[in-house]
Short mmCIF file of C-alpha atoms and ligand atoms in Angstrom, two decimals:
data_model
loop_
_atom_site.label_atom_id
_atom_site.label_comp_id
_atom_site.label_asym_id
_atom_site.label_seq_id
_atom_site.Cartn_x
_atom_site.Cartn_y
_atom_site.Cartn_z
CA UNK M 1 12.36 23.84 25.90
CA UNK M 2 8.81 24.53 26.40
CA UNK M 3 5.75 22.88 26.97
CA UNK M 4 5.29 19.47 24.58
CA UNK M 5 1.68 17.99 24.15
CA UNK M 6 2.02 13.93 24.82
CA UNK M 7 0.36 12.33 22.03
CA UNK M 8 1.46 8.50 20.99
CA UNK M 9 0.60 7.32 17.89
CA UNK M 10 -0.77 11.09 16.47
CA UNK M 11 -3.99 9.90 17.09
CA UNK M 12 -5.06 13.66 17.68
CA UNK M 13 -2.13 15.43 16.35
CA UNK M 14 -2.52 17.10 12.58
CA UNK M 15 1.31 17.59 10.97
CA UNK M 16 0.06 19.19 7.45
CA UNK M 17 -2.48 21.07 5.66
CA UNK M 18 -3.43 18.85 2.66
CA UNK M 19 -5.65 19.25 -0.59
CA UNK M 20 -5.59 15.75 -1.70
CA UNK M 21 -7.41 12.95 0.43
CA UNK M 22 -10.81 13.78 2.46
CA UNK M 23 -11.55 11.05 4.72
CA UNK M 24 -15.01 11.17 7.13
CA UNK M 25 -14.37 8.40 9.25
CA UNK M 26 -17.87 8.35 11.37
CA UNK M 27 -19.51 8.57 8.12
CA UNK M 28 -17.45 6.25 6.14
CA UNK M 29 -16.35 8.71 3.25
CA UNK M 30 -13.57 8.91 0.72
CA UNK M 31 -12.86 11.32 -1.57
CA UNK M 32 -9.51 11.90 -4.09
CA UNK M 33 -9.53 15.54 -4.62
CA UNK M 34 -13.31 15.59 -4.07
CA UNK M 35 -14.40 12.69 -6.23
CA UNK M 36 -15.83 10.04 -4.40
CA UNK M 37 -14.25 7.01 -3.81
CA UNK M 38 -17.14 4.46 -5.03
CA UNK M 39 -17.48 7.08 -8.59
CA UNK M 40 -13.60 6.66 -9.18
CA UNK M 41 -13.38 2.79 -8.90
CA UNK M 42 -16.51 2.55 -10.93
CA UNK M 43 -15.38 5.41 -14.12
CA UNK M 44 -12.00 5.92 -14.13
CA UNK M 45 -8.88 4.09 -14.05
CA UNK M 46 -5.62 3.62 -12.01
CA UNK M 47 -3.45 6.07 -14.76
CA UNK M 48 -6.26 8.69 -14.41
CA UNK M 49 -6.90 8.46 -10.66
CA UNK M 50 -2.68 8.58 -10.06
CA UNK M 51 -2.69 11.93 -12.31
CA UNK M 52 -5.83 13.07 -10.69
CA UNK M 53 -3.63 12.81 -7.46
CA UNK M 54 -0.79 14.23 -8.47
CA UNK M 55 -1.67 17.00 -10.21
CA UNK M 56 -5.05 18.17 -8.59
CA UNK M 57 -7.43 17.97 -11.48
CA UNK M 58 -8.70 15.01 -14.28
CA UNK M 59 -6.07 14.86 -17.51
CA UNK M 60 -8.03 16.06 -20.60
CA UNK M 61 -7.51 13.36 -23.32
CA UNK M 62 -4.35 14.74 -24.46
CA UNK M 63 -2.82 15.15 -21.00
CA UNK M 64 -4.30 11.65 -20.37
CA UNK M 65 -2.51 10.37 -23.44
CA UNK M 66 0.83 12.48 -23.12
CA UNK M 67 1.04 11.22 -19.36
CA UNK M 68 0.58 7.41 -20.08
CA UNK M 69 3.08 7.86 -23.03
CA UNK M 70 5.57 9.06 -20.56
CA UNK M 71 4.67 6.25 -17.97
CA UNK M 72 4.63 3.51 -20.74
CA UNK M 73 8.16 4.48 -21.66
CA UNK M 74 10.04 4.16 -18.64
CA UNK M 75 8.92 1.09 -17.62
CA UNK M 76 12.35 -0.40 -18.13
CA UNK M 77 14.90 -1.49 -15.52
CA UNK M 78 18.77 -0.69 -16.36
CA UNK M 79 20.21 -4.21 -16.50
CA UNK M 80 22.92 -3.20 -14.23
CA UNK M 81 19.55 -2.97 -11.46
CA UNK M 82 17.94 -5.87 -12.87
CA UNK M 83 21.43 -7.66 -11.96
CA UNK M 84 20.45 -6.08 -8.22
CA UNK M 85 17.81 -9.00 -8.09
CA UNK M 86 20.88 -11.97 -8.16
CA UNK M 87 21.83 -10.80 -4.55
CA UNK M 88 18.93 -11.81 -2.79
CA UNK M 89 18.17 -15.25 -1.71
CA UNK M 90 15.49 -17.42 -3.58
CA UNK M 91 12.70 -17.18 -0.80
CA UNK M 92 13.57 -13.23 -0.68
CA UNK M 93 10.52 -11.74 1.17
CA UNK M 94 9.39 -9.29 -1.92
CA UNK M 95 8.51 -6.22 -0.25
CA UNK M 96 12.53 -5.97 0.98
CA UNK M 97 13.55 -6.67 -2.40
CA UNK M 98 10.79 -3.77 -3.27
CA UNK M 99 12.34 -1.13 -0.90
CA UNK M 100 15.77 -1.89 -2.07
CA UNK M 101 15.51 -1.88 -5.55
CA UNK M 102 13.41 1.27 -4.98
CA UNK M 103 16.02 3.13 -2.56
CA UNK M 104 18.78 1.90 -5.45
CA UNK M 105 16.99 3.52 -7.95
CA UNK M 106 18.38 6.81 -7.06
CA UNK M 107 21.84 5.46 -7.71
CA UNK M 108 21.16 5.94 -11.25
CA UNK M 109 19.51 8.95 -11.79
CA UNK M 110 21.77 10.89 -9.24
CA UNK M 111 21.27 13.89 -11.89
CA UNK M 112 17.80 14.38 -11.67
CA UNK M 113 17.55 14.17 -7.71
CA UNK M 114 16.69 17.72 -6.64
CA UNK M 115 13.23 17.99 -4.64
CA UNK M 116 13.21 21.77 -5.60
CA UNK M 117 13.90 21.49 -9.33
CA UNK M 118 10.29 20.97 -11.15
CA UNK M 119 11.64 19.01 -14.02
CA UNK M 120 13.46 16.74 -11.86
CA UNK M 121 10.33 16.02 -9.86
CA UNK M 122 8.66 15.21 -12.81
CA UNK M 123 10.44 12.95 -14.37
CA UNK M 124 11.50 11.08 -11.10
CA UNK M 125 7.70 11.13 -10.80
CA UNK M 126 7.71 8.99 -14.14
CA UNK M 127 10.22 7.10 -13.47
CA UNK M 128 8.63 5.81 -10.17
CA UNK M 129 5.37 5.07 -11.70
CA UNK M 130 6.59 3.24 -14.78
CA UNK M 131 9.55 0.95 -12.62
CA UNK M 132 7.76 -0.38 -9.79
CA UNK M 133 5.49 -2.70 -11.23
CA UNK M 134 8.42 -4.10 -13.28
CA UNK M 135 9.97 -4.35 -10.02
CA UNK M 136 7.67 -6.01 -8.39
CA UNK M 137 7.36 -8.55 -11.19
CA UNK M 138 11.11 -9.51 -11.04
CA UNK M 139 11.13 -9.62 -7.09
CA UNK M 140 7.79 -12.34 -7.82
CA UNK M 141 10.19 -14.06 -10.56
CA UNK M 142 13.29 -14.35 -8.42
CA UNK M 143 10.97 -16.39 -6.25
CA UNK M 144 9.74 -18.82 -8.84
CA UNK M 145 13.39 -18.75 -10.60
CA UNK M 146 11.46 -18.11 -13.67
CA UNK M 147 13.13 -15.54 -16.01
CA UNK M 148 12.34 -11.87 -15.92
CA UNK M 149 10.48 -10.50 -18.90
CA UNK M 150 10.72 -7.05 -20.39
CA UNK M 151 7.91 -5.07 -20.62
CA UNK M 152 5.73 -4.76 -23.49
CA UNK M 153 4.93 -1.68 -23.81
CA UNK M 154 2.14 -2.01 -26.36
CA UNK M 155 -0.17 -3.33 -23.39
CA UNK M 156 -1.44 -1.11 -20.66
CA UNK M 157 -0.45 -0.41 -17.13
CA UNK M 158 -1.78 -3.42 -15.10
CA UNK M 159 -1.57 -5.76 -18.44
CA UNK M 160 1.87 -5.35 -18.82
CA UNK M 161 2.44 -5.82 -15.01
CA UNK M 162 -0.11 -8.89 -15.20
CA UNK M 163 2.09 -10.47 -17.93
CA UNK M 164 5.94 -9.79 -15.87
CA UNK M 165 4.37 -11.29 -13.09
CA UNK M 166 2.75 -14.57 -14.99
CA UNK M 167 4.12 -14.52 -18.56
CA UNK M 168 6.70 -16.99 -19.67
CA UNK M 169 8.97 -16.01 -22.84
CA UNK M 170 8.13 -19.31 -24.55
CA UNK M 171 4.44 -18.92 -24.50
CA UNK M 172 2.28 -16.20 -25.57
CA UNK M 173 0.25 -14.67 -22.45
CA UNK M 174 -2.99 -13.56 -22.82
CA UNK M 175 -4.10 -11.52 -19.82
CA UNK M 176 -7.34 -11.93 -18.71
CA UNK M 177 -10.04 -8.96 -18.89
CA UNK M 178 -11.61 -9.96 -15.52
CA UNK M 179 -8.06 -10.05 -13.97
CA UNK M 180 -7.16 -6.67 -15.52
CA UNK M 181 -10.10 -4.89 -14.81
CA UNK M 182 -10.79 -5.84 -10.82
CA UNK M 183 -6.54 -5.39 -9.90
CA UNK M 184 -6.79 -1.74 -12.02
CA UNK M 185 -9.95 -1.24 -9.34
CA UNK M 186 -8.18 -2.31 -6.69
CA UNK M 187 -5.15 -0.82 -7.09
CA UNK M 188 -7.77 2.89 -7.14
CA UNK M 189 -8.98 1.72 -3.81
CA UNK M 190 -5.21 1.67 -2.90
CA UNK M 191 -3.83 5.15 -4.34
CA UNK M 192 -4.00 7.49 -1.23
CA UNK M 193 -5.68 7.31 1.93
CA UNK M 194 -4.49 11.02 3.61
CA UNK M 195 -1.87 11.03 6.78
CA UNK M 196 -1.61 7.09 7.50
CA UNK M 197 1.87 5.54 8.47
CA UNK M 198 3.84 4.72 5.07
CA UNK M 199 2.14 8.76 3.43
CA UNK M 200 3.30 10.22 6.93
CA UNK M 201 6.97 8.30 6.63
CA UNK M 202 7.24 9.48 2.96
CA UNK M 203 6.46 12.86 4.34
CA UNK M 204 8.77 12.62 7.12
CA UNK M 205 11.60 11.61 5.07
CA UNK M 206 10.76 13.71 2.27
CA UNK M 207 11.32 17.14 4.97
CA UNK M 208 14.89 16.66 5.46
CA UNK M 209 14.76 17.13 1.89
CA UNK M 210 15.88 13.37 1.19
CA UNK M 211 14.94 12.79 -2.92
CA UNK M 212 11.53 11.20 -3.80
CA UNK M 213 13.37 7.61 -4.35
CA UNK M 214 14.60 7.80 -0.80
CA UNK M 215 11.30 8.96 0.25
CA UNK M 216 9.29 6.31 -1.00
CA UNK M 217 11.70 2.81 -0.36
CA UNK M 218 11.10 4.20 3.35
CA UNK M 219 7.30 4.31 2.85
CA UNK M 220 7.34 0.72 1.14
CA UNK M 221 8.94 -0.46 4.71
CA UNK M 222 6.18 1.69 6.59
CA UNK M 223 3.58 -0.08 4.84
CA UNK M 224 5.25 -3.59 5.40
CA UNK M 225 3.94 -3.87 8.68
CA UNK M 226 1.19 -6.20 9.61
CA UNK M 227 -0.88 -3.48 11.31
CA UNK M 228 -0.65 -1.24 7.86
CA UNK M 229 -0.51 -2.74 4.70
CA UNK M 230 1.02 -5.67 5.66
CA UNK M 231 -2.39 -6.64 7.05
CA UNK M 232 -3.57 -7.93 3.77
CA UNK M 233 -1.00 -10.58 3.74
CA UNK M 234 -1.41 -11.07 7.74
CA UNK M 235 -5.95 -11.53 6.96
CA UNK M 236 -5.15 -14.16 4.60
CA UNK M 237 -3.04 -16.69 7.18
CA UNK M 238 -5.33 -16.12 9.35
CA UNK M 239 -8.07 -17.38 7.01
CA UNK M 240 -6.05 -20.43 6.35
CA UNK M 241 -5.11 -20.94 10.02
CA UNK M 242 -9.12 -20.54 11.13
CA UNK M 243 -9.66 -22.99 8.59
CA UNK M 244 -6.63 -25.84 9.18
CA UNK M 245 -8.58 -25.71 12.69
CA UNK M 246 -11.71 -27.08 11.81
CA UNK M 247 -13.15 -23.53 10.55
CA UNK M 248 -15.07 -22.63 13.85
CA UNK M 249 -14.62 -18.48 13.70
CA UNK M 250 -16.44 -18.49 16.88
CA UNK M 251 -14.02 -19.91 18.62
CA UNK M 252 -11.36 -17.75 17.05
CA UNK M 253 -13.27 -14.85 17.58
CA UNK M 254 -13.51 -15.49 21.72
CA UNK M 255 -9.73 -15.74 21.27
CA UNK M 256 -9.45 -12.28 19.77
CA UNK M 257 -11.89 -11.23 22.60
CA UNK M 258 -9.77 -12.64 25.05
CA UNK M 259 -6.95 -10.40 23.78
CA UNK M 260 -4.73 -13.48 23.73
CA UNK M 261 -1.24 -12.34 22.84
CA UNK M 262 -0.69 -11.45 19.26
CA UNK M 263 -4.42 -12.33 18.25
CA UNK M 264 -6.49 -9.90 16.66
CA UNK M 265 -8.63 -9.95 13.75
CA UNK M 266 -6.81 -9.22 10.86
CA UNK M 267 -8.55 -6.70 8.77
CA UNK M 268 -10.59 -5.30 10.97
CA UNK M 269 -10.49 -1.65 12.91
CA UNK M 270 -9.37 1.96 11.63
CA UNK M 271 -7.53 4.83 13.42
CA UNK M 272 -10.43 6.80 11.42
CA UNK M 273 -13.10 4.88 10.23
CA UNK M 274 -15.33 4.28 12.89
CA UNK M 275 -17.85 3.14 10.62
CA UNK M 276 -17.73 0.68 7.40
CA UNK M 277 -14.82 1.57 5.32
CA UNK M 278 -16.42 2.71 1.89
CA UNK M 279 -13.31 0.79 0.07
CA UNK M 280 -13.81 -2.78 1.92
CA UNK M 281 -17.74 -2.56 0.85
CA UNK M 282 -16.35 -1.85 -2.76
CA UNK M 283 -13.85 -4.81 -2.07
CA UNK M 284 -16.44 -7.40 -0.63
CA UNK M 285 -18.91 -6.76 -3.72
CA UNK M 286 -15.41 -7.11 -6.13
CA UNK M 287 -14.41 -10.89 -4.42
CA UNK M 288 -17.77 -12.22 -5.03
CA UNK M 289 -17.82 -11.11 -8.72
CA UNK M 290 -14.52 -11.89 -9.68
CA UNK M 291 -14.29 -15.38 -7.50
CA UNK M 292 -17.56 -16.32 -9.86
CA UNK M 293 -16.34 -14.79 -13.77
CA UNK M 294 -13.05 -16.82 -12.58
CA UNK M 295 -15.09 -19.54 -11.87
CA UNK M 296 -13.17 -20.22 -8.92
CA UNK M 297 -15.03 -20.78 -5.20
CA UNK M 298 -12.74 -20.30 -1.98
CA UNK M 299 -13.55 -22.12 1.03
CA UNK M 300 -11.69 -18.58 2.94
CA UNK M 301 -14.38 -16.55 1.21
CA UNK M 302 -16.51 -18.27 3.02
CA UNK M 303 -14.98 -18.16 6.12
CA UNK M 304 -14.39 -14.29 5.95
CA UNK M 305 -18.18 -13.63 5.67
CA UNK M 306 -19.22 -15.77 8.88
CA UNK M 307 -16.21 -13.93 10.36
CA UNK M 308 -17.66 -10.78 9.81
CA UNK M 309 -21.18 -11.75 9.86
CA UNK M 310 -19.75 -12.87 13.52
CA UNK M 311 -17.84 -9.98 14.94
CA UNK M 312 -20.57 -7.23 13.40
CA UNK M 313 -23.10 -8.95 15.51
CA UNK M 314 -21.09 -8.95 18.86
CA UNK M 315 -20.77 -6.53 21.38
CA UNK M 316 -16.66 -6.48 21.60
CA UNK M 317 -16.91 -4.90 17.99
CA UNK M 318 -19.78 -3.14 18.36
CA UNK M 319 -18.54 -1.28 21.11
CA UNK M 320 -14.82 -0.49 20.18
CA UNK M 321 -16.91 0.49 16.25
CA UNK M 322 -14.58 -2.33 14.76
CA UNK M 323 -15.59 -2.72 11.02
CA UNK M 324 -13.67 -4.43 7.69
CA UNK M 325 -11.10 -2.33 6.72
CA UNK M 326 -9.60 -1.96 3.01
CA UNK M 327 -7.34 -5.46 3.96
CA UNK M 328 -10.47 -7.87 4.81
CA UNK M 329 -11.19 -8.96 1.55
CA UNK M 330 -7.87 -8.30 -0.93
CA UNK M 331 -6.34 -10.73 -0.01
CA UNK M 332 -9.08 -13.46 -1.77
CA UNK M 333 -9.28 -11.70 -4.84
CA UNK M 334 -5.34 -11.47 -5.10
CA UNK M 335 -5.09 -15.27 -4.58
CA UNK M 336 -7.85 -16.20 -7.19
CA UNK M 337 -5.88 -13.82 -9.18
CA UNK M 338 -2.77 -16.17 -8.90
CA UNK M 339 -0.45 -14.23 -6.43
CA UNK M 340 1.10 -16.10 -3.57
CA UNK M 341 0.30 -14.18 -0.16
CA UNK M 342 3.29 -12.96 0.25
CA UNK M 343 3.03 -10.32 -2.71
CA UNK M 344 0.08 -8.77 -1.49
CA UNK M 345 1.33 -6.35 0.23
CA UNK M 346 3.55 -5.68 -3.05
CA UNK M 347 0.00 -5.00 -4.86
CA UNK M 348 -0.57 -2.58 -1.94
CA UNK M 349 2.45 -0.73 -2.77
CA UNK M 350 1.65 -0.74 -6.15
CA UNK M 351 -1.68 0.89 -5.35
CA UNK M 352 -0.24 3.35 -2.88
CA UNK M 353 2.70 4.56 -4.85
CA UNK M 354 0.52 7.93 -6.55
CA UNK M 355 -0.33 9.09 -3.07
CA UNK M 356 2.96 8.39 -1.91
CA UNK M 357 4.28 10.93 -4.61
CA UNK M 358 1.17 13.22 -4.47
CA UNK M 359 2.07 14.01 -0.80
CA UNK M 360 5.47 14.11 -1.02
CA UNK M 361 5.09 16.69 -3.78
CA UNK M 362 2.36 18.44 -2.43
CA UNK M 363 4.90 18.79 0.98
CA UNK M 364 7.52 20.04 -1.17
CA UNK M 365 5.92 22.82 -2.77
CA UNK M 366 4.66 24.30 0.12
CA UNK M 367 6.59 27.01 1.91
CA UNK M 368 5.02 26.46 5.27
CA UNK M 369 7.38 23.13 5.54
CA UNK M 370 9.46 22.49 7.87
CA UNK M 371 11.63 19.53 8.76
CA UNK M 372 9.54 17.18 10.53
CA UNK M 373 10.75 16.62 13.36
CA UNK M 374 8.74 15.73 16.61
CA UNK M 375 9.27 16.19 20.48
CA UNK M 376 9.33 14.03 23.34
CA UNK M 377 9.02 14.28 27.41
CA UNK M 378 12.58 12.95 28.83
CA UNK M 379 11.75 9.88 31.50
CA UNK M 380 15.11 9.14 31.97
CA UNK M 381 17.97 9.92 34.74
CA UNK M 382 18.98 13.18 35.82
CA UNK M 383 22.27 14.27 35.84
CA UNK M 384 24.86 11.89 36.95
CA UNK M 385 28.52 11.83 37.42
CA UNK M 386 30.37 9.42 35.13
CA UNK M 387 32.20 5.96 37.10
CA UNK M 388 35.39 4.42 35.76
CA UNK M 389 34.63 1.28 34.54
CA UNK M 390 37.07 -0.70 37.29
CA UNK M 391 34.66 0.99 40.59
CA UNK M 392 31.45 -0.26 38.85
N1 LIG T 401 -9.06 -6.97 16.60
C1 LIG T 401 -9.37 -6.94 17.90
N2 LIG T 401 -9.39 -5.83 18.65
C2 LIG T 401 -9.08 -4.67 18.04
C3 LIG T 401 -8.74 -4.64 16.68
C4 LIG T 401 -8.74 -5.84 15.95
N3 LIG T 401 -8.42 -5.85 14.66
N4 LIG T 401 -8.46 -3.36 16.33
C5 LIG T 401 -8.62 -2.63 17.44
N5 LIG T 401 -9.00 -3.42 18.47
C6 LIG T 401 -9.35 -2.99 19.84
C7 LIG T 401 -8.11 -2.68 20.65
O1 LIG T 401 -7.67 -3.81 21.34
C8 LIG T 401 -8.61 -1.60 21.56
O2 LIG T 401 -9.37 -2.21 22.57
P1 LIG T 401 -9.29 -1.66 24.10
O3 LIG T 401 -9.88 -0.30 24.06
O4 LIG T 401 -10.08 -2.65 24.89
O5 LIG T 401 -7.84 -1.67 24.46
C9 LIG T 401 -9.59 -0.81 20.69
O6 LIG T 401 -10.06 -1.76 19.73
C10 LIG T 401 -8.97 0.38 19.98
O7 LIG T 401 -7.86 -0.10 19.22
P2 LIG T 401 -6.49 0.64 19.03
O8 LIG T 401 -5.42 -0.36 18.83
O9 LIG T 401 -6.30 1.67 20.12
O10 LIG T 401 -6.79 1.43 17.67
P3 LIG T 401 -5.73 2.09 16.72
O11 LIG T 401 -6.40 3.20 16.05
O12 LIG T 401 -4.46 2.39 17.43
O13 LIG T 401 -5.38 0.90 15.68
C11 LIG T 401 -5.40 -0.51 13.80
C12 LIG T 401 -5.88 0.83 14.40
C13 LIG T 401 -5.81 -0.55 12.34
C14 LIG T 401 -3.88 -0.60 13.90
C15 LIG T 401 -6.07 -1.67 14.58
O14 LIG T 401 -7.47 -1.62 14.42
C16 LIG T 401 -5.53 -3.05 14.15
O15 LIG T 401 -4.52 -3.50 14.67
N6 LIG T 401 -6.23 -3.74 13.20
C17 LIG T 401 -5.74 -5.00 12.68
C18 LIG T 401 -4.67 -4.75 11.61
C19 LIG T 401 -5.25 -4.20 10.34
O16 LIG T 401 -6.23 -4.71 9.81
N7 LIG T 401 -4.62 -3.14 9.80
C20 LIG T 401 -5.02 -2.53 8.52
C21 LIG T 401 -5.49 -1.13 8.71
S1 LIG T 401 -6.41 -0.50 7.32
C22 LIG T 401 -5.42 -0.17 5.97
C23 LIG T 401 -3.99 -0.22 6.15
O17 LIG T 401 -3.40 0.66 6.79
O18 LIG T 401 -3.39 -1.16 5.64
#
């Protein structure tokens, strides 16, 4: 069989050529297809940036306009799926719901499945983009047992996700510019970050040439876990925790150093960056100003900074070159913004979903795939003979 190279975790191990993410993790840089992170969340917008992924280059106007056309009118659920969302409990966690709804979306396009048939791509491409905030909206309302809205498609891509999530159809909803603007930044910070565990699942997946929905739904459980996306969710208990104790982050912080059992700090620490990650500065500028045009102050804000202020000064971090990652701060901005902790990680997916495509696509077209498949070094018995069950 060969000789296999041990390496847990791929820390060292590269599995694809790729043209769309560049990452310098001891300098701290991100780039989409060359642009730089900090230029993106600043000019463009979450539409652009998810085309800009996708399809290598910045729309012109009319592609611009032609793709957000296309994305604006899919946004609809088939009620048969939206009927999907009367199976789960009330206190459903969303990102299952997320996953399944996602991974039953396939169900109804089964004619438009093939990952070698451009057209098909494309429009399941569409489809994906356009249905998952309306998704996510109905997995929030199943929670609240408020009813789902339909989209209005006269608003744009984070309005009309803004108003599914906290619209009621009795009162008119105004969505809030502030709101709008900083989630539509957010989700840019979000919309690919290279080989990381929910891309490299969607990849995996995507090489036994499973269909894009299938692809993705497995991602969305990738990224559910606390050490990868699910660490946005997993910063903000810890917040409240820290603070239900009397707010001392020194004392939490010796507990982290202590490596007690299950304590770490949340948010912090990269497989890559070993330096500050360029979209947690962008993040920690974005929850002061939104916090104060929402007018809202949050005791946890507060409590973040000294924890950071904390561990940046202390030798633990210093050493192991422990920084904020992209997690540290969402979490405060998503709960001024009205969403319970448990849907952050939702917003993640959100966020994610163009890279998620991007990658599978870009793995797709490319003749030097294979089926991913990796190798292991056997620890187990050698060959034994096989004893009836009554002489054991
Ligand atoms: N708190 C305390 N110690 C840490 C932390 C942390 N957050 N992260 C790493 N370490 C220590 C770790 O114990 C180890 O120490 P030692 O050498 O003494 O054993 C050393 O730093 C190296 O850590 P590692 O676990 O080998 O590093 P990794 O590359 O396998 O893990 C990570 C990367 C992100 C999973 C890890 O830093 C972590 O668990 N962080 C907390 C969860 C988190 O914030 N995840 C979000 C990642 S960013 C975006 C995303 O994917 O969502």
């Amino acid at each position: 069989t060969g000789h296999v190279t041990l390496d847990p975790g791929y820390v060292n191990t590269g599995a694809c050529t790729s043209a769309i993410t560049y990452i310098d993790g001891d300098a701290g840089v991100l780039r989409y297809r060359g642009y730089p992170i900090a230029e993106l969340a600043e000019k463009s917008n979450f539409l652009e940036v998810s085309y800009l992924l996708i399809y290598g280059a910045l729309p012109t106007q009319e592609q611009y306009d032609d793709f957000a056309d296309k994305v604006r009118r899919h946004t609809l659920l088939d009620e048969d799926l939206k009927r999907f969302f009367d199976g789960f409990p009330r206190d459903a966690h969303p990102m299952p719901v997320l996953s399944s709804a996602v991974s039953a979306l396939s169900t109804f396009y089964q004619d438009s499945l093939d990952p070698a048939d451009p057209e098909h791509v494309d429009i399941s491409t569409v489809r994906l983009l356009a249905k998952l905030p309306t998704i996510a909206a109905y997995a929030y309302k199943k929670t609240v047992g408020q009813p789902f809205l339909y989209p209005d498609n006269s608003l744009g891509y984070v309005e009309n996700f803004l108003r599914m999530t906290f619209g009621l159809p009795a009162e008119p909803y105004e969505v809030d510019p502030v709101v709008a603007e900083a989630l539509d930044r957010l989700f840019i910070l979000h919309a690919d970050h290279e080989q990381n565990c929910s891309t490299s699942t969607v990849r995996l997946v995507g090489s036994s040439q499973a269909n894009l929905f299938a692809s993705v739904s497995a991602g969305i459980h990738a990224l559910s876990g606390p050490l990868h996306g699910g660490a946005n969710s997993a910063v903000l208990d810890m917040l409240e925790r820290i603070a239900a104790e009397g707010g001392d982050v020194g004392h939490f912080v010796e507990r982290v150093k202590n490596k007690e059992r299950g304590v770490r700090l949340m948010g912090f620490g990269h497989r890559v960056y070993k330096n500050y990650d360029p979209r947690a500065a962008i993040v920690k500028k974005s929850a002061d100003d939104v916090l104060s045009r929402l007018g809202k102050s949050d005791q946890l804000l507060d409590i973040a900074k000294q924890l950071e202020d904390f561990a940046l000064n202390d030798d633990y971090f210093i050493e192991r070159k422990l920084y904020p990652n992209v997690d540290f701060y969402t979490g405060l901005i998503y709960r001024a913004m009205g969403f319970p902790t448990p849907m952050f990680t939702v917003l993640f997916a959100i966020g994610r979903l163009p890279g998620w495509i991007a990658q599978w696509r870009e793995m797709t077209a490319d003749p030097a795939t294979k089926i991913g498949r990796p190798r292991q070094v056997y620890t187990g018995e050698q060959e034994r003979g096989f004893v009836p069950i009554s002489n054991r």
